[in-house]
Amino acid sequence: MKIALAAGAALLSLSACAQAESPPAENADTVKSQPKAAPAAASADAKPAKRGPVDLTPYVGKYPFDVVNGHRFLDHPAVRAAIAAAVPDAKKRAAVAFEDDGLGLPIVRVDGGRILVWGGAKRAEDRYNWAVVIAPDGSKPEVCIYDGVGCGEDFQAAEWFEPGHASIMKQGTCPSADEDYPAAEIAAG
């Protein structure tokens, strides 16, 4: 009798596990129609979602606030996705924004054909600035954030982000021109 009760309890618990793993038949259509949540963290190989071929080259020579094909650079869906993949922390990512009264320089190409976009805080660009380096197809993003409050000029270092990697510090502020990229590694000693 004890064996029969133990076997019955085991079967009951197994059937409960099976129900938890798969939806009941009457709810299967509802579950299939619900959108799946996006993964919390992007992998190193993640590419931004594309609706068609992405070409960011029309932005070269424009300012970050200029509208090209309906979007400012940072508002372009491929750029937004690339920045989110590189900087998963929303609070840090919020620093990469072009304020209406912010400072921006013309978007340029850097070595390797990638695109460099730079912006800074109005009247404080030497203390708060950011840069995005990205391939013309929206892949291979690098994001730089510089918050130099309390740092002397001798100790300037910016935080750099890439998808799937921990952020690293590099010398100086964020690059604003082709000759400033890539940023120098921090040399100890």
JSON list of C-alpha atoms in Angstrom, two decimals:
[
{"chain": "A", "resi": 1, "resn": "MET", "atom": "CA", "xyz": [0.00, 0.00, 0.00]},
{"chain": "A", "resi": 2, "resn": "LYS", "atom": "CA", "xyz": [2.84, 2.42, 0.90]},
{"chain": "A", "resi": 3, "resn": "ILE", "atom": "CA", "xyz": [4.53, 1.62, -2.41]},
{"chain": "A", "resi": 4, "resn": "ALA", "atom": "CA", "xyz": [1.32, 2.32, -4.34]},
{"chain": "A", "resi": 5, "resn": "LEU", "atom": "CA", "xyz": [0.88, 5.68, -2.55]},
{"chain": "A", "resi": 6, "resn": "ALA", "atom": "CA", "xyz": [4.52, 6.66, -3.21]},
{"chain": "A", "resi": 7, "resn": "ALA", "atom": "CA", "xyz": [4.19, 5.69, -6.89]},
{"chain": "A", "resi": 8, "resn": "GLY", "atom": "CA", "xyz": [0.94, 7.67, -7.17]},
{"chain": "A", "resi": 9, "resn": "ALA", "atom": "CA", "xyz": [2.55, 10.75, -5.60]},
{"chain": "A", "resi": 10, "resn": "ALA", "atom": "CA", "xyz": [5.54, 10.47, -7.94]},
{"chain": "A", "resi": 11, "resn": "LEU", "atom": "CA", "xyz": [3.26, 10.25, -11.01]},
{"chain": "A", "resi": 12, "resn": "LEU", "atom": "CA", "xyz": [1.23, 13.22, -9.79]},
{"chain": "A", "resi": 13, "resn": "SER", "atom": "CA", "xyz": [4.35, 15.37, -9.31]},
{"chain": "A", "resi": 14, "resn": "LEU", "atom": "CA", "xyz": [5.71, 14.37, -12.72]},
{"chain": "A", "resi": 15, "resn": "SER", "atom": "CA", "xyz": [2.45, 15.28, -14.42]},
{"chain": "A", "resi": 16, "resn": "ALA", "atom": "CA", "xyz": [2.51, 18.68, -12.66]},
{"chain": "A", "resi": 17, "resn": "CYS", "atom": "CA", "xyz": [6.05, 19.28, -14.01]},
{"chain": "A", "resi": 18, "resn": "ALA", "atom": "CA", "xyz": [4.95, 18.37, -17.51]},
{"chain": "A", "resi": 19, "resn": "GLN", "atom": "CA", "xyz": [2.04, 20.82, -17.27]},
{"chain": "A", "resi": 20, "resn": "ALA", "atom": "CA", "xyz": [4.36, 23.59, -16.09]},
{"chain": "A", "resi": 21, "resn": "GLU", "atom": "CA", "xyz": [6.72, 23.00, -19.02]},
{"chain": "A", "resi": 22, "resn": "SER", "atom": "CA", "xyz": [4.05, 23.03, -21.72]},
{"chain": "A", "resi": 23, "resn": "PRO", "atom": "CA", "xyz": [0.84, 25.04, -21.92]},
{"chain": "A", "resi": 24, "resn": "PRO", "atom": "CA", "xyz": [-2.51, 23.27, -21.80]},
{"chain": "A", "resi": 25, "resn": "ALA", "atom": "CA", "xyz": [-3.99, 22.48, -25.21]},
{"chain": "A", "resi": 26, "resn": "GLU", "atom": "CA", "xyz": [-6.76, 25.07, -24.89]},
{"chain": "A", "resi": 27, "resn": "ASN", "atom": "CA", "xyz": [-4.19, 27.86, -24.22]},
{"chain": "A", "resi": 28, "resn": "ALA", "atom": "CA", "xyz": [-1.67, 26.85, -26.88]},
{"chain": "A", "resi": 29, "resn": "ASP", "atom": "CA", "xyz": [-3.02, 29.31, -29.47]},
{"chain": "A", "resi": 30, "resn": "THR", "atom": "CA", "xyz": [-2.92, 32.17, -26.95]},
{"chain": "A", "resi": 31, "resn": "VAL", "atom": "CA", "xyz": [0.69, 31.40, -25.99]},
{"chain": "A", "resi": 32, "resn": "LYS", "atom": "CA", "xyz": [1.79, 31.18, -29.63]},
{"chain": "A", "resi": 33, "resn": "SER", "atom": "CA", "xyz": [0.32, 34.59, -30.41]},
{"chain": "A", "resi": 34, "resn": "GLN", "atom": "CA", "xyz": [2.06, 36.35, -27.52]},
{"chain": "A", "resi": 35, "resn": "PRO", "atom": "CA", "xyz": [5.35, 38.05, -28.44]},
{"chain": "A", "resi": 36, "resn": "LYS", "atom": "CA", "xyz": [8.47, 36.57, -26.90]},
{"chain": "A", "resi": 37, "resn": "ALA", "atom": "CA", "xyz": [10.59, 38.79, -24.67]},
{"chain": "A", "resi": 38, "resn": "ALA", "atom": "CA", "xyz": [13.91, 39.96, -26.03]},
{"chain": "A", "resi": 39, "resn": "PRO", "atom": "CA", "xyz": [17.02, 38.48, -24.38]},
{"chain": "A", "resi": 40, "resn": "ALA", "atom": "CA", "xyz": [18.29, 40.57, -21.48]},
{"chain": "A", "resi": 41, "resn": "ALA", "atom": "CA", "xyz": [21.87, 40.75, -22.68]},
{"chain": "A", "resi": 42, "resn": "ALA", "atom": "CA", "xyz": [23.18, 40.82, -26.22]},
{"chain": "A", "resi": 43, "resn": "SER", "atom": "CA", "xyz": [25.89, 38.42, -27.31]},
{"chain": "A", "resi": 44, "resn": "ALA", "atom": "CA", "xyz": [29.12, 39.47, -28.96]},
{"chain": "A", "resi": 45, "resn": "ASP", "atom": "CA", "xyz": [27.77, 38.30, -32.31]},
{"chain": "A", "resi": 46, "resn": "ALA", "atom": "CA", "xyz": [24.47, 40.16, -32.00]},
{"chain": "A", "resi": 47, "resn": "LYS", "atom": "CA", "xyz": [23.56, 42.43, -34.86]},
{"chain": "A", "resi": 48, "resn": "PRO", "atom": "CA", "xyz": [20.84, 45.04, -34.71]},
{"chain": "A", "resi": 49, "resn": "ALA", "atom": "CA", "xyz": [17.44, 44.01, -36.03]},
{"chain": "A", "resi": 50, "resn": "LYS", "atom": "CA", "xyz": [17.12, 45.13, -39.62]},
{"chain": "A", "resi": 51, "resn": "ARG", "atom": "CA", "xyz": [14.02, 45.85, -41.66]},
{"chain": "A", "resi": 52, "resn": "GLY", "atom": "CA", "xyz": [16.04, 45.94, -44.85]},
{"chain": "A", "resi": 53, "resn": "PRO", "atom": "CA", "xyz": [19.55, 46.87, -45.84]},
{"chain": "A", "resi": 54, "resn": "VAL", "atom": "CA", "xyz": [20.98, 49.49, -43.49]},
{"chain": "A", "resi": 55, "resn": "ASP", "atom": "CA", "xyz": [23.21, 52.18, -44.92]},
{"chain": "A", "resi": 56, "resn": "LEU", "atom": "CA", "xyz": [24.36, 54.85, -42.49]},
{"chain": "A", "resi": 57, "resn": "THR", "atom": "CA", "xyz": [26.77, 56.51, -44.98]},
{"chain": "A", "resi": 58, "resn": "PRO", "atom": "CA", "xyz": [24.30, 59.32, -45.88]},
{"chain": "A", "resi": 59, "resn": "TYR", "atom": "CA", "xyz": [24.96, 60.69, -42.37]},
{"chain": "A", "resi": 60, "resn": "VAL", "atom": "CA", "xyz": [28.66, 61.28, -43.09]},
{"chain": "A", "resi": 61, "resn": "GLY", "atom": "CA", "xyz": [29.27, 65.03, -43.24]},
{"chain": "A", "resi": 62, "resn": "LYS", "atom": "CA", "xyz": [26.01, 65.79, -41.41]},
{"chain": "A", "resi": 63, "resn": "TYR", "atom": "CA", "xyz": [25.63, 66.79, -37.78]},
{"chain": "A", "resi": 64, "resn": "PRO", "atom": "CA", "xyz": [24.20, 64.31, -35.23]},
{"chain": "A", "resi": 65, "resn": "PHE", "atom": "CA", "xyz": [21.01, 66.39, -35.02]},
{"chain": "A", "resi": 66, "resn": "ASP", "atom": "CA", "xyz": [20.44, 66.51, -38.81]},
{"chain": "A", "resi": 67, "resn": "VAL", "atom": "CA", "xyz": [17.54, 64.42, -40.07]},
{"chain": "A", "resi": 68, "resn": "VAL", "atom": "CA", "xyz": [18.41, 61.96, -42.84]},
{"chain": "A", "resi": 69, "resn": "ASN", "atom": "CA", "xyz": [15.69, 59.74, -44.31]},
{"chain": "A", "resi": 70, "resn": "GLY", "atom": "CA", "xyz": [13.37, 60.57, -41.41]},
{"chain": "A", "resi": 71, "resn": "HIS", "atom": "CA", "xyz": [15.77, 60.00, -38.50]},
{"chain": "A", "resi": 72, "resn": "ARG", "atom": "CA", "xyz": [18.46, 61.84, -36.60]},
{"chain": "A", "resi": 73, "resn": "PHE", "atom": "CA", "xyz": [21.52, 59.58, -36.34]},
{"chain": "A", "resi": 74, "resn": "LEU", "atom": "CA", "xyz": [20.95, 58.41, -32.75]},
{"chain": "A", "resi": 75, "resn": "ASP", "atom": "CA", "xyz": [17.25, 57.84, -33.50]},
{"chain": "A", "resi": 76, "resn": "HIS", "atom": "CA", "xyz": [17.91, 55.47, -36.42]},
{"chain": "A", "resi": 77, "resn": "PRO", "atom": "CA", "xyz": [16.58, 52.02, -35.38]},
{"chain": "A", "resi": 78, "resn": "ALA", "atom": "CA", "xyz": [19.83, 50.22, -36.30]},
{"chain": "A", "resi": 79, "resn": "VAL", "atom": "CA", "xyz": [21.91, 52.73, -34.32]},
{"chain": "A", "resi": 80, "resn": "ARG", "atom": "CA", "xyz": [19.59, 52.55, -31.30]},
{"chain": "A", "resi": 81, "resn": "ALA", "atom": "CA", "xyz": [19.79, 48.74, -31.32]},
{"chain": "A", "resi": 82, "resn": "ALA", "atom": "CA", "xyz": [23.58, 48.78, -31.69]},
{"chain": "A", "resi": 83, "resn": "ILE", "atom": "CA", "xyz": [24.00, 51.21, -28.80]},
{"chain": "A", "resi": 84, "resn": "ALA", "atom": "CA", "xyz": [21.66, 49.13, -26.62]},
{"chain": "A", "resi": 85, "resn": "ALA", "atom": "CA", "xyz": [23.67, 45.99, -27.45]},
{"chain": "A", "resi": 86, "resn": "ALA", "atom": "CA", "xyz": [26.94, 47.70, -26.53]},
{"chain": "A", "resi": 87, "resn": "VAL", "atom": "CA", "xyz": [25.70, 49.49, -23.39]},
{"chain": "A", "resi": 88, "resn": "PRO", "atom": "CA", "xyz": [23.18, 47.24, -21.63]},
{"chain": "A", "resi": 89, "resn": "ASP", "atom": "CA", "xyz": [22.95, 49.52, -18.56]},
{"chain": "A", "resi": 90, "resn": "ALA", "atom": "CA", "xyz": [20.11, 51.95, -19.38]},
{"chain": "A", "resi": 91, "resn": "LYS", "atom": "CA", "xyz": [21.42, 54.56, -16.93]},
{"chain": "A", "resi": 92, "resn": "LYS", "atom": "CA", "xyz": [24.83, 54.67, -18.62]},
{"chain": "A", "resi": 93, "resn": "ARG", "atom": "CA", "xyz": [23.25, 54.46, -22.08]},
{"chain": "A", "resi": 94, "resn": "ALA", "atom": "CA", "xyz": [21.19, 57.57, -21.29]},
{"chain": "A", "resi": 95, "resn": "ALA", "atom": "CA", "xyz": [24.41, 59.61, -21.49]},
{"chain": "A", "resi": 96, "resn": "VAL", "atom": "CA", "xyz": [24.55, 58.89, -25.22]},
{"chain": "A", "resi": 97, "resn": "ALA", "atom": "CA", "xyz": [21.89, 61.35, -26.24]},
{"chain": "A", "resi": 98, "resn": "PHE", "atom": "CA", "xyz": [21.89, 64.43, -28.35]},
{"chain": "A", "resi": 99, "resn": "GLU", "atom": "CA", "xyz": [20.25, 67.20, -26.40]},
{"chain": "A", "resi": 100, "resn": "ASP", "atom": "CA", "xyz": [18.66, 69.96, -28.49]},
{"chain": "A", "resi": 101, "resn": "ASP", "atom": "CA", "xyz": [21.13, 72.45, -27.07]},
{"chain": "A", "resi": 102, "resn": "GLY", "atom": "CA", "xyz": [24.08, 70.04, -27.10]},
{"chain": "A", "resi": 103, "resn": "LEU", "atom": "CA", "xyz": [27.26, 70.33, -29.11]},
{"chain": "A", "resi": 104, "resn": "GLY", "atom": "CA", "xyz": [27.85, 68.11, -32.11]},
{"chain": "A", "resi": 105, "resn": "LEU", "atom": "CA", "xyz": [30.45, 67.88, -34.83]},
{"chain": "A", "resi": 106, "resn": "PRO", "atom": "CA", "xyz": [30.03, 66.63, -38.39]},
{"chain": "A", "resi": 107, "resn": "ILE", "atom": "CA", "xyz": [29.91, 62.85, -38.63]},
{"chain": "A", "resi": 108, "resn": "VAL", "atom": "CA", "xyz": [33.12, 61.44, -40.13]},
{"chain": "A", "resi": 109, "resn": "ARG", "atom": "CA", "xyz": [34.58, 58.19, -41.42]},
{"chain": "A", "resi": 110, "resn": "VAL", "atom": "CA", "xyz": [37.48, 56.66, -39.53]},
{"chain": "A", "resi": 111, "resn": "ASP", "atom": "CA", "xyz": [40.08, 54.09, -40.51]},
{"chain": "A", "resi": 112, "resn": "GLY", "atom": "CA", "xyz": [38.45, 50.85, -41.57]},
{"chain": "A", "resi": 113, "resn": "GLY", "atom": "CA", "xyz": [35.43, 52.61, -43.10]},
{"chain": "A", "resi": 114, "resn": "ARG", "atom": "CA", "xyz": [33.48, 52.90, -39.87]},
{"chain": "A", "resi": 115, "resn": "ILE", "atom": "CA", "xyz": [31.51, 56.02, -38.93]},
{"chain": "A", "resi": 116, "resn": "LEU", "atom": "CA", "xyz": [32.31, 58.25, -35.92]},
{"chain": "A", "resi": 117, "resn": "VAL", "atom": "CA", "xyz": [29.65, 60.40, -34.28]},
{"chain": "A", "resi": 118, "resn": "TRP", "atom": "CA", "xyz": [30.50, 62.71, -31.37]},
{"chain": "A", "resi": 119, "resn": "GLY", "atom": "CA", "xyz": [28.43, 64.84, -29.04]},
{"chain": "A", "resi": 120, "resn": "GLY", "atom": "CA", "xyz": [28.94, 66.82, -25.87]},
{"chain": "A", "resi": 121, "resn": "ALA", "atom": "CA", "xyz": [27.08, 68.84, -23.29]},
{"chain": "A", "resi": 122, "resn": "LYS", "atom": "CA", "xyz": [26.55, 72.51, -24.11]},
{"chain": "A", "resi": 123, "resn": "ARG", "atom": "CA", "xyz": [29.29, 74.62, -22.51]},
{"chain": "A", "resi": 124, "resn": "ALA", "atom": "CA", "xyz": [30.65, 71.50, -20.78]},
{"chain": "A", "resi": 125, "resn": "GLU", "atom": "CA", "xyz": [31.81, 69.33, -23.68]},
{"chain": "A", "resi": 126, "resn": "ASP", "atom": "CA", "xyz": [35.24, 69.00, -22.09]},
{"chain": "A", "resi": 127, "resn": "ARG", "atom": "CA", "xyz": [33.58, 67.34, -19.06]},
{"chain": "A", "resi": 128, "resn": "TYR", "atom": "CA", "xyz": [30.69, 65.37, -20.61]},
{"chain": "A", "resi": 129, "resn": "ASN", "atom": "CA", "xyz": [30.98, 63.86, -24.06]},
{"chain": "A", "resi": 130, "resn": "TRP", "atom": "CA", "xyz": [30.25, 60.65, -25.93]},
{"chain": "A", "resi": 131, "resn": "ALA", "atom": "CA", "xyz": [31.09, 59.00, -29.23]},
{"chain": "A", "resi": 132, "resn": "VAL", "atom": "CA", "xyz": [29.68, 56.14, -31.27]},
{"chain": "A", "resi": 133, "resn": "VAL", "atom": "CA", "xyz": [31.83, 54.28, -33.78]},
{"chain": "A", "resi": 134, "resn": "ILE", "atom": "CA", "xyz": [29.81, 51.96, -35.99]},
{"chain": "A", "resi": 135, "resn": "ALA", "atom": "CA", "xyz": [30.01, 50.16, -39.33]},
{"chain": "A", "resi": 136, "resn": "PRO", "atom": "CA", "xyz": [27.87, 51.64, -42.13]},
{"chain": "A", "resi": 137, "resn": "ASP", "atom": "CA", "xyz": [25.55, 48.59, -41.92]},
{"chain": "A", "resi": 138, "resn": "GLY", "atom": "CA", "xyz": [24.87, 49.22, -38.21]},
{"chain": "A", "resi": 139, "resn": "SER", "atom": "CA", "xyz": [27.15, 46.44, -36.93]},
{"chain": "A", "resi": 140, "resn": "LYS", "atom": "CA", "xyz": [30.33, 46.47, -34.83]},
{"chain": "A", "resi": 141, "resn": "PRO", "atom": "CA", "xyz": [29.39, 49.31, -32.49]},
{"chain": "A", "resi": 142, "resn": "GLU", "atom": "CA", "xyz": [31.78, 50.85, -30.02]},
{"chain": "A", "resi": 143, "resn": "VAL", "atom": "CA", "xyz": [30.39, 53.41, -27.59]},
{"chain": "A", "resi": 144, "resn": "CYS", "atom": "CA", "xyz": [32.51, 55.86, -25.61]},
{"chain": "A", "resi": 145, "resn": "ILE", "atom": "CA", "xyz": [31.23, 57.79, -22.60]},
{"chain": "A", "resi": 146, "resn": "TYR", "atom": "CA", "xyz": [33.34, 60.43, -20.88]},
{"chain": "A", "resi": 147, "resn": "ASP", "atom": "CA", "xyz": [32.27, 61.94, -17.57]},
{"chain": "A", "resi": 148, "resn": "GLY", "atom": "CA", "xyz": [35.25, 63.97, -16.44]},
{"chain": "A", "resi": 149, "resn": "VAL", "atom": "CA", "xyz": [33.83, 65.60, -13.34]},
{"chain": "A", "resi": 150, "resn": "GLY", "atom": "CA", "xyz": [36.53, 65.66, -10.70]},
{"chain": "A", "resi": 151, "resn": "CYS", "atom": "CA", "xyz": [39.27, 64.45, -13.06]},
{"chain": "A", "resi": 152, "resn": "GLY", "atom": "CA", "xyz": [42.27, 66.57, -13.78]},
{"chain": "A", "resi": 153, "resn": "GLU", "atom": "CA", "xyz": [43.51, 66.86, -17.33]},
{"chain": "A", "resi": 154, "resn": "ASP", "atom": "CA", "xyz": [46.37, 64.46, -16.54]},
{"chain": "A", "resi": 155, "resn": "PHE", "atom": "CA", "xyz": [43.95, 61.71, -15.54]},
{"chain": "A", "resi": 156, "resn": "GLN", "atom": "CA", "xyz": [41.39, 61.78, -18.33]},
{"chain": "A", "resi": 157, "resn": "ALA", "atom": "CA", "xyz": [39.93, 58.39, -19.22]},
{"chain": "A", "resi": 158, "resn": "ALA", "atom": "CA", "xyz": [36.74, 57.43, -21.03]},
{"chain": "A", "resi": 159, "resn": "GLU", "atom": "CA", "xyz": [34.69, 54.26, -20.66]},
{"chain": "A", "resi": 160, "resn": "TRP", "atom": "CA", "xyz": [34.37, 52.17, -23.84]},
{"chain": "A", "resi": 161, "resn": "PHE", "atom": "CA", "xyz": [31.65, 49.60, -24.50]},
{"chain": "A", "resi": 162, "resn": "GLU", "atom": "CA", "xyz": [31.30, 46.81, -27.08]},
{"chain": "A", "resi": 163, "resn": "PRO", "atom": "CA", "xyz": [28.58, 44.15, -27.29]},
{"chain": "A", "resi": 164, "resn": "GLY", "atom": "CA", "xyz": [29.40, 41.04, -25.28]},
{"chain": "A", "resi": 165, "resn": "HIS", "atom": "CA", "xyz": [32.42, 42.56, -23.51]},
{"chain": "A", "resi": 166, "resn": "ALA", "atom": "CA", "xyz": [32.95, 44.27, -20.20]},
{"chain": "A", "resi": 167, "resn": "SER", "atom": "CA", "xyz": [33.55, 48.00, -20.51]},
{"chain": "A", "resi": 168, "resn": "ILE", "atom": "CA", "xyz": [37.15, 49.21, -20.45]},
{"chain": "A", "resi": 169, "resn": "MET", "atom": "CA", "xyz": [38.81, 52.53, -19.75]},
{"chain": "A", "resi": 170, "resn": "LYS", "atom": "CA", "xyz": [40.95, 54.22, -22.39]},
{"chain": "A", "resi": 171, "resn": "GLN", "atom": "CA", "xyz": [43.04, 57.39, -22.24]},
{"chain": "A", "resi": 172, "resn": "GLY", "atom": "CA", "xyz": [41.53, 60.78, -22.91]},
{"chain": "A", "resi": 173, "resn": "THR", "atom": "CA", "xyz": [38.05, 61.96, -23.72]},
{"chain": "A", "resi": 174, "resn": "CYS", "atom": "CA", "xyz": [35.88, 60.44, -26.43]},
{"chain": "A", "resi": 175, "resn": "PRO", "atom": "CA", "xyz": [37.28, 60.89, -29.95]},
{"chain": "A", "resi": 176, "resn": "SER", "atom": "CA", "xyz": [35.71, 63.62, -32.05]},
{"chain": "A", "resi": 177, "resn": "ALA", "atom": "CA", "xyz": [37.75, 63.30, -35.25]},
{"chain": "A", "resi": 178, "resn": "ASP", "atom": "CA", "xyz": [39.35, 60.63, -37.42]},
{"chain": "A", "resi": 179, "resn": "GLU", "atom": "CA", "xyz": [42.83, 61.34, -36.06]},
{"chain": "A", "resi": 180, "resn": "ASP", "atom": "CA", "xyz": [41.60, 60.76, -32.47]},
{"chain": "A", "resi": 181, "resn": "TYR", "atom": "CA", "xyz": [40.42, 57.20, -33.16]},
{"chain": "A", "resi": 182, "resn": "PRO", "atom": "CA", "xyz": [41.21, 54.61, -31.96]},
{"chain": "A", "resi": 183, "resn": "ALA", "atom": "CA", "xyz": [41.70, 55.82, -28.41]},
{"chain": "A", "resi": 184, "resn": "ALA", "atom": "CA", "xyz": [44.97, 54.93, -26.68]},
{"chain": "A", "resi": 185, "resn": "GLU", "atom": "CA", "xyz": [45.05, 52.14, -24.15]},
{"chain": "A", "resi": 186, "resn": "ILE", "atom": "CA", "xyz": [45.85, 53.21, -20.62]},
{"chain": "A", "resi": 187, "resn": "ALA", "atom": "CA", "xyz": [49.55, 52.72, -19.98]},
{"chain": "A", "resi": 188, "resn": "ALA", "atom": "CA", "xyz": [50.53, 51.97, -16.40]},
{"chain": "A", "resi": 189, "resn": "GLY", "atom": "CA", "xyz": [53.87, 52.84, -14.99]}
]
